[in-house]
């Protein structure tokens, strides 16, 4: 049997390979913690190791990091997939099936902000489906509080904003 650290790596690769959208650090960590496989710090160590080895790709925002499997990660998983026990495979599938809609929704609606060279803030709001941007909107605002408010509200109001834009622009 492979070492636990190796099994954790393969399990993360397997999770990312089974979904057609990125998973967040929180989502991956929750899987390991809910199953009592290991602690939070070990999961972070494993994720960092996978990123450093270019087996997964990380995309960070001000409040979140999302991960996708790379071609090298897929190749590695294919080569060592037999090291993942049936029990871990079952746990992975059960977690993904139980949480798939929530996992997808969490990763489809994105909002982030950054400070611009002229000291304003740019807020980028996105709604994605199957790695395709349905809407990708960047707004310039005067201060951080406005940027944070837009990011926070985007999660709940993105459908209304999209519908409004489509209505007004298709007249």
mmCIF file of C-alpha atoms in Angstrom:
data_model
loop_
_atom_site.group_PDB
_atom_site.id
_atom_site.type_symbol
_atom_site.label_atom_id
_atom_site.label_comp_id
_atom_site.label_asym_id
_atom_site.label_seq_id
_atom_site.Cartn_x
_atom_site.Cartn_y
_atom_site.Cartn_z
ATOM 1 C CA UNK A 1 0.000 0.000 0.000
ATOM 2 C CA UNK A 2 1.184 3.514 -0.838
ATOM 3 C CA UNK A 3 2.073 6.073 1.826
ATOM 4 C CA UNK A 4 -0.781 8.292 3.090
ATOM 5 C CA UNK A 5 0.779 11.446 1.581
ATOM 6 C CA UNK A 6 0.793 9.777 -1.844
ATOM 7 C CA UNK A 7 -2.794 8.605 -1.404
ATOM 8 C CA UNK A 8 -3.863 12.156 -0.497
ATOM 9 C CA UNK A 9 -2.217 13.491 -3.664
ATOM 10 C CA UNK A 10 -3.867 10.867 -5.824
ATOM 11 C CA UNK A 11 -7.226 11.478 -4.165
ATOM 12 C CA UNK A 12 -7.072 15.205 -4.965
ATOM 13 C CA UNK A 13 -6.054 14.460 -8.549
ATOM 14 C CA UNK A 14 -8.918 11.976 -8.778
ATOM 15 C CA UNK A 15 -11.434 14.509 -7.428
ATOM 16 C CA UNK A 16 -10.328 17.166 -9.897
ATOM 17 C CA UNK A 17 -10.395 14.669 -12.748
ATOM 18 C CA UNK A 18 -13.993 13.661 -11.987
ATOM 19 C CA UNK A 19 -15.489 17.154 -12.236
ATOM 20 C CA UNK A 20 -15.722 19.484 -15.223
ATOM 21 C CA UNK A 21 -15.191 22.617 -13.141
ATOM 22 C CA UNK A 22 -12.539 23.815 -10.668
ATOM 23 C CA UNK A 23 -12.696 22.927 -6.987
ATOM 24 C CA UNK A 24 -11.823 25.410 -4.270
ATOM 25 C CA UNK A 25 -9.336 24.906 -1.504
ATOM 26 C CA UNK A 26 -12.245 24.834 0.942
ATOM 27 C CA UNK A 27 -14.114 22.176 -1.025
ATOM 28 C CA UNK A 28 -11.072 19.899 -1.229
ATOM 29 C CA UNK A 29 -10.262 20.439 2.437
ATOM 30 C CA UNK A 30 -13.852 19.731 3.464
ATOM 31 C CA UNK A 31 -13.755 16.366 1.734
ATOM 32 C CA UNK A 32 -10.676 15.257 3.692
ATOM 33 C CA UNK A 33 -11.961 16.657 6.979
ATOM 34 C CA UNK A 34 -15.473 15.172 6.612
ATOM 35 C CA UNK A 35 -13.969 11.767 5.919
ATOM 36 C CA UNK A 36 -11.481 12.129 8.814
ATOM 37 C CA UNK A 37 -8.652 11.211 6.452
ATOM 38 C CA UNK A 38 -6.245 13.839 7.736
ATOM 39 C CA UNK A 39 -6.046 17.344 9.179
ATOM 40 C CA UNK A 40 -6.337 20.713 7.455
ATOM 41 C CA UNK A 41 -2.605 21.449 7.540
ATOM 42 C CA UNK A 42 -1.698 18.181 5.835
ATOM 43 C CA UNK A 43 -4.256 18.898 3.085
ATOM 44 C CA UNK A 44 -2.668 22.328 2.522
ATOM 45 C CA UNK A 45 0.762 20.712 2.347
ATOM 46 C CA UNK A 46 -0.467 18.183 -0.227
ATOM 47 C CA UNK A 47 -2.163 20.864 -2.341
ATOM 48 C CA UNK A 48 0.975 23.013 -2.268
ATOM 49 C CA UNK A 49 3.074 20.034 -3.307
ATOM 50 C CA UNK A 50 0.733 19.281 -6.233
ATOM 51 C CA UNK A 51 0.855 22.909 -7.401
ATOM 52 C CA UNK A 52 4.667 22.985 -7.122
ATOM 53 C CA UNK A 53 4.872 19.792 -9.189
ATOM 54 C CA UNK A 54 2.529 21.312 -11.835
ATOM 55 C CA UNK A 55 0.052 18.481 -11.358
ATOM 56 C CA UNK A 56 -2.714 20.963 -10.528
ATOM 57 C CA UNK A 57 -3.178 24.597 -11.496
ATOM 58 C CA UNK A 58 -4.172 27.229 -8.926
ATOM 59 C CA UNK A 59 -6.138 30.385 -9.706
ATOM 60 C CA UNK A 60 -6.487 32.770 -6.760
ATOM 61 C CA UNK A 61 -8.807 35.675 -6.029
ATOM 62 C CA UNK A 62 -8.918 37.896 -2.945
ATOM 63 C CA UNK A 63 -11.093 35.372 -1.133
ATOM 64 C CA UNK A 64 -10.589 32.024 -2.780
ATOM 65 C CA UNK A 65 -8.276 29.670 -4.649
ATOM 66 C CA UNK A 66 -9.581 27.278 -7.277
ATOM 67 C CA UNK A 67 -7.773 24.236 -8.617
ATOM 68 C CA UNK A 68 -7.890 22.303 -11.860
ATOM 69 C CA UNK A 69 -5.959 19.217 -12.877
ATOM 70 C CA UNK A 70 -3.215 19.695 -15.474
ATOM 71 C CA UNK A 71 -2.294 17.337 -18.310
ATOM 72 C CA UNK A 72 0.642 16.132 -16.204
ATOM 73 C CA UNK A 73 -1.757 15.553 -13.311
ATOM 74 C CA UNK A 74 -4.048 13.458 -15.531
ATOM 75 C CA UNK A 75 -1.087 11.428 -16.735
ATOM 76 C CA UNK A 76 0.135 10.849 -13.189
ATOM 77 C CA UNK A 77 -3.334 9.842 -12.035
ATOM 78 C CA UNK A 78 -3.726 7.400 -14.921
ATOM 79 C CA UNK A 79 -0.397 5.793 -14.077
ATOM 80 C CA UNK A 80 -1.054 5.440 -10.317
ATOM 81 C CA UNK A 81 -4.866 5.209 -10.183
ATOM 82 C CA UNK A 82 -4.715 1.628 -8.905
ATOM 83 C CA UNK A 83 -3.187 2.940 -5.653
ATOM 84 C CA UNK A 84 -6.539 4.517 -4.697
ATOM 85 C CA UNK A 85 -8.541 2.018 -2.662
ATOM 86 C CA UNK A 86 -12.134 1.144 -3.530
ATOM 87 C CA UNK A 87 -13.230 2.703 -0.214
ATOM 88 C CA UNK A 88 -11.586 6.050 -1.016
ATOM 89 C CA UNK A 89 -12.986 5.938 -4.556
ATOM 90 C CA UNK A 90 -16.453 5.305 -3.110
ATOM 91 C CA UNK A 91 -16.074 8.162 -0.589
ATOM 92 C CA UNK A 92 -14.927 10.502 -3.371
ATOM 93 C CA UNK A 93 -17.835 9.617 -5.637
ATOM 94 C CA UNK A 94 -20.350 9.908 -2.793
ATOM 95 C CA UNK A 95 -18.999 13.353 -1.814
ATOM 96 C CA UNK A 96 -19.078 14.621 -5.399
ATOM 97 C CA UNK A 97 -22.565 13.258 -6.062
ATOM 98 C CA UNK A 98 -23.949 14.639 -2.806
ATOM 99 C CA UNK A 99 -22.401 18.082 -3.321
ATOM 100 C CA UNK A 100 -22.090 18.405 -7.103
ATOM 101 C CA UNK A 101 -24.687 21.140 -7.586
ATOM 102 C CA UNK A 102 -23.322 23.222 -4.711
ATOM 103 C CA UNK A 103 -19.731 22.619 -5.815
ATOM 104 C CA UNK A 104 -20.558 23.736 -9.359
ATOM 105 C CA UNK A 105 -22.493 26.814 -8.196
ATOM 106 C CA UNK A 106 -19.697 27.877 -5.859
ATOM 107 C CA UNK A 107 -17.281 27.854 -8.780
ATOM 108 C CA UNK A 108 -19.535 29.346 -11.442
ATOM 109 C CA UNK A 109 -20.138 32.707 -9.813
ATOM 110 C CA UNK A 110 -16.891 34.614 -9.264
ATOM 111 C CA UNK A 111 -16.096 38.123 -8.089
ATOM 112 C CA UNK A 112 -12.750 39.677 -7.324
ATOM 113 C CA UNK A 113 -11.220 43.144 -7.111
ATOM 114 C CA UNK A 114 -7.814 44.734 -7.353
ATOM 115 C CA UNK A 115 -6.290 48.181 -7.026
ATOM 116 C CA UNK A 116 -5.628 49.917 -10.334
ATOM 117 C CA UNK A 117 -2.565 52.052 -11.158
ATOM 118 C CA UNK A 118 -4.668 55.231 -10.725
ATOM 119 C CA UNK A 119 -5.580 54.091 -7.171
ATOM 120 C CA UNK A 120 -9.198 53.173 -7.982
ATOM 121 C CA UNK A 121 -10.437 49.599 -7.729
ATOM 122 C CA UNK A 122 -11.433 47.316 -10.574
ATOM 123 C CA UNK A 123 -14.098 44.738 -9.748
ATOM 124 C CA UNK A 124 -14.355 41.690 -12.016
ATOM 125 C CA UNK A 125 -17.625 39.764 -11.862
ATOM 126 C CA UNK A 126 -18.026 36.501 -13.763
ATOM 127 C CA UNK A 127 -20.604 33.824 -14.332
ATOM 128 C CA UNK A 128 -19.205 30.665 -15.927
ATOM 129 C CA UNK A 129 -20.755 27.475 -17.206
ATOM 130 C CA UNK A 130 -18.537 24.584 -18.327
ATOM 131 C CA UNK A 131 -15.445 26.821 -18.458
ATOM 132 C CA UNK A 132 -17.270 29.314 -20.708
ATOM 133 C CA UNK A 133 -17.869 32.852 -19.514
ATOM 134 C CA UNK A 134 -21.560 33.694 -19.780
ATOM 135 C CA UNK A 135 -20.815 37.155 -18.437
ATOM 136 C CA UNK A 136 -17.478 38.757 -17.625
ATOM 137 C CA UNK A 137 -17.958 42.286 -16.342
ATOM 138 C CA UNK A 138 -15.299 44.648 -14.987
ATOM 139 C CA UNK A 139 -16.364 47.797 -13.158
ATOM 140 C CA UNK A 140 -14.230 50.650 -11.895
ATOM 141 C CA UNK A 141 -15.089 51.980 -8.431
ATOM 142 C CA UNK A 142 -13.583 54.609 -6.171
ATOM 143 C CA UNK A 143 -12.860 52.673 -2.995
ATOM 144 C CA UNK A 144 -12.363 49.265 -1.434
ATOM 145 C CA UNK A 145 -15.713 49.312 0.394
ATOM 146 C CA UNK A 146 -17.532 49.667 -2.933
ATOM 147 C CA UNK A 147 -15.437 46.895 -4.452
ATOM 148 C CA UNK A 148 -16.200 44.555 -1.549
ATOM 149 C CA UNK A 149 -19.923 45.392 -1.689
ATOM 150 C CA UNK A 150 -20.084 44.543 -5.395
ATOM 151 C CA UNK A 151 -18.211 41.271 -4.848
ATOM 152 C CA UNK A 152 -20.523 40.295 -2.009
ATOM 153 C CA UNK A 153 -23.695 41.227 -3.891
ATOM 154 C CA UNK A 154 -22.656 39.536 -7.137
ATOM 155 C CA UNK A 155 -23.226 36.073 -5.656
ATOM 156 C CA UNK A 156 -26.929 36.797 -5.098
ATOM 157 C CA UNK A 157 -27.695 39.253 -7.883
ATOM 158 C CA UNK A 158 -25.738 37.937 -10.886
ATOM 159 C CA UNK A 159 -28.821 36.476 -12.594
ATOM 160 C CA UNK A 160 -30.740 39.749 -12.187
ATOM 161 C CA UNK A 161 -27.794 41.763 -13.535
ATOM 162 C CA UNK A 162 -27.422 39.426 -16.510
ATOM 163 C CA UNK A 163 -31.156 39.533 -17.277
ATOM 164 C CA UNK A 164 -31.174 43.326 -17.025
ATOM 165 C CA UNK A 165 -28.176 43.694 -19.349
ATOM 166 C CA UNK A 166 -29.649 41.301 -21.896
ATOM 167 C CA UNK A 167 -33.004 43.084 -21.777
ATOM 168 C CA UNK A 168 -31.569 46.562 -22.163
ATOM 169 C CA UNK A 169 -28.952 45.605 -24.788
ATOM 170 C CA UNK A 170 -31.238 43.516 -26.988
ATOM 171 C CA UNK A 171 -33.900 46.239 -27.418
#
